Amino acid sequence: MTAEEYAAAEHLALLKIDVDTELFRRAHQEYRGPEGWAQVQRHGGWMTQDELHAFLRDYNALLDSYSHAREDAPEGARPVSLRFYAVPDGVGEWNGEPTGP
């Protein structure tokens, strides 16, 4: 990747962060309980890196199972934006690897 391509990719990533942040805010603002369209969930636990990667594979399989292309969507389906983030809690360092501020 050239320096210009890298700069463009970095700029696009920053724009996506703004979009993702707005979606995060909307999910909280539009939450109407467990039966509403906007849903918010938080979870914390301990995982190995292999378990995290397996979880992400299963998560992607669930997305494939429950998502539809626009032309194949059933009656009543709406477009839904989903984001997944996994970040190790900041404990300074873990096995020689930095883990946050």
mmCIF file of C-alpha atoms in Angstrom:
data_model
loop_
_atom_site.group_PDB
_atom_site.id
_atom_site.type_symbol
_atom_site.label_atom_id
_atom_site.label_comp_id
_atom_site.label_asym_id
_atom_site.label_seq_id
_atom_site.Cartn_x
_atom_site.Cartn_y
_atom_site.Cartn_z
ATOM 1 C CA MET A 1 0.000 0.000 0.000
ATOM 2 C CA THR A 2 1.393 3.403 -0.930
ATOM 3 C CA ALA A 3 1.579 6.256 1.557
ATOM 4 C CA GLU A 4 -1.358 7.941 -0.207
ATOM 5 C CA GLU A 5 -3.441 4.753 -0.137
ATOM 6 C CA TYR A 6 -2.639 4.259 3.544
ATOM 7 C CA ALA A 7 -3.641 7.876 4.315
ATOM 8 C CA ALA A 8 -6.926 7.396 2.423
ATOM 9 C CA ALA A 9 -7.632 4.126 4.272
ATOM 10 C CA GLU A 10 -6.865 5.791 7.603
ATOM 11 C CA HIS A 11 -9.217 8.682 6.761
ATOM 12 C CA LEU A 12 -11.979 6.238 5.797
ATOM 13 C CA ALA A 13 -11.487 4.355 9.074
ATOM 14 C CA LEU A 14 -11.879 7.599 11.024
ATOM 15 C CA LEU A 15 -15.106 8.382 9.147
ATOM 16 C CA LYS A 16 -16.411 4.918 9.987
ATOM 17 C CA ILE A 17 -15.675 5.516 13.680
ATOM 18 C CA ASP A 18 -17.934 8.580 13.576
ATOM 19 C CA VAL A 19 -20.727 6.525 11.966
ATOM 20 C CA ASP A 20 -20.268 3.707 14.495
ATOM 21 C CA THR A 21 -20.286 6.151 17.408
ATOM 22 C CA GLU A 22 -23.544 7.690 16.183
ATOM 23 C CA LEU A 23 -25.104 4.219 15.865
ATOM 24 C CA PHE A 24 -24.001 3.457 19.433
ATOM 25 C CA ARG A 25 -25.708 6.626 20.689
ATOM 26 C CA ARG A 26 -28.867 5.927 18.689
ATOM 27 C CA ALA A 27 -29.111 2.389 20.055
ATOM 28 C CA HIS A 28 -29.139 3.766 23.595
ATOM 29 C CA GLN A 29 -31.496 6.642 22.783
ATOM 30 C CA GLU A 30 -33.972 4.461 20.876
ATOM 31 C CA TYR A 31 -33.912 1.500 23.285
ATOM 32 C CA ARG A 32 -37.495 0.678 24.314
ATOM 33 C CA GLY A 33 -36.908 -2.556 26.169
ATOM 34 C CA PRO A 34 -36.137 -6.131 25.197
ATOM 35 C CA GLU A 35 -38.927 -6.282 22.593
ATOM 36 C CA GLY A 36 -37.961 -3.109 20.703
ATOM 37 C CA TRP A 37 -35.978 -2.744 17.494
ATOM 38 C CA ALA A 38 -32.993 -1.013 19.119
ATOM 39 C CA GLN A 39 -31.046 -3.393 21.319
ATOM 40 C CA VAL A 40 -28.021 -2.853 23.548
ATOM 41 C CA GLN A 41 -26.041 -5.502 25.353
ATOM 42 C CA ARG A 42 -22.806 -5.495 27.279
ATOM 43 C CA HIS A 43 -20.839 -8.462 28.504
ATOM 44 C CA GLY A 44 -17.512 -9.072 30.157
ATOM 45 C CA GLY A 45 -15.707 -12.300 30.814
ATOM 46 C CA TRP A 46 -12.408 -14.072 30.455
ATOM 47 C CA MET A 47 -11.449 -15.729 27.154
ATOM 48 C CA THR A 48 -8.336 -17.047 25.592
ATOM 49 C CA GLN A 49 -7.409 -15.589 22.217
ATOM 50 C CA ASP A 50 -8.424 -18.902 20.592
ATOM 51 C CA GLU A 51 -11.808 -18.741 22.356
ATOM 52 C CA LEU A 52 -12.307 -15.160 21.214
ATOM 53 C CA HIS A 53 -11.598 -16.148 17.613
ATOM 54 C CA ALA A 54 -13.975 -19.133 17.896
ATOM 55 C CA PHE A 55 -16.635 -16.831 19.341
ATOM 56 C CA LEU A 56 -16.220 -14.456 16.413
ATOM 57 C CA ARG A 57 -16.579 -17.360 13.932
ATOM 58 C CA ASP A 58 -19.811 -18.403 15.694
ATOM 59 C CA TYR A 59 -21.014 -14.782 15.717
ATOM 60 C CA ASN A 60 -20.436 -14.561 11.963
ATOM 61 C CA ALA A 61 -22.304 -17.850 11.477
ATOM 62 C CA LEU A 62 -25.258 -16.392 13.417
ATOM 63 C CA LEU A 63 -25.203 -13.294 11.215
ATOM 64 C CA ASP A 64 -25.288 -15.545 8.148
ATOM 65 C CA SER A 65 -28.195 -17.531 9.636
ATOM 66 C CA TYR A 66 -30.385 -14.565 10.544
ATOM 67 C CA SER A 67 -29.518 -11.920 7.920
ATOM 68 C CA HIS A 68 -31.101 -11.596 4.497
ATOM 69 C CA ALA A 69 -30.246 -9.752 1.345
ATOM 70 C CA ARG A 70 -32.714 -6.954 0.628
ATOM 71 C CA GLU A 71 -34.286 -8.878 -2.243
ATOM 72 C CA ASP A 72 -34.723 -12.010 -0.074
ATOM 73 C CA ALA A 73 -35.888 -10.312 3.131
ATOM 74 C CA PRO A 74 -39.172 -11.575 4.599
ATOM 75 C CA GLU A 75 -42.193 -9.325 5.119
ATOM 76 C CA GLY A 76 -41.643 -6.945 8.034
ATOM 77 C CA ALA A 77 -37.841 -7.086 7.848
ATOM 78 C CA ARG A 78 -35.964 -3.835 8.345
ATOM 79 C CA PRO A 79 -32.337 -2.977 7.650
ATOM 80 C CA VAL A 80 -30.406 -3.302 10.912
ATOM 81 C CA SER A 81 -26.872 -2.063 11.630
ATOM 82 C CA LEU A 82 -24.872 -4.347 13.913
ATOM 83 C CA ARG A 83 -21.394 -3.699 15.292
ATOM 84 C CA PHE A 84 -19.198 -6.045 17.308
ATOM 85 C CA TYR A 85 -16.218 -4.925 19.365
ATOM 86 C CA ALA A 86 -13.939 -7.069 21.464
ATOM 87 C CA VAL A 87 -11.207 -5.311 23.405
ATOM 88 C CA PRO A 88 -9.181 -6.756 26.266
ATOM 89 C CA ASP A 89 -9.655 -4.837 29.498
ATOM 90 C CA GLY A 90 -6.765 -2.487 30.162
ATOM 91 C CA VAL A 91 -4.553 -4.200 32.692
ATOM 92 C CA GLY A 92 -1.368 -2.495 31.517
ATOM 93 C CA GLU A 93 0.348 -5.552 30.107
ATOM 94 C CA TRP A 94 -0.509 -9.215 29.598
ATOM 95 C CA ASN A 95 2.212 -11.679 28.669
ATOM 96 C CA GLY A 96 4.382 -8.851 27.354
ATOM 97 C CA GLU A 97 1.602 -7.361 25.195
ATOM 98 C CA PRO A 98 0.104 -3.910 25.924
ATOM 99 C CA THR A 99 -3.595 -4.072 26.788
ATOM 100 C CA GLY A 100 -4.812 -0.536 26.893
ATOM 101 C CA PRO A 101 -4.048 2.828 28.352
#
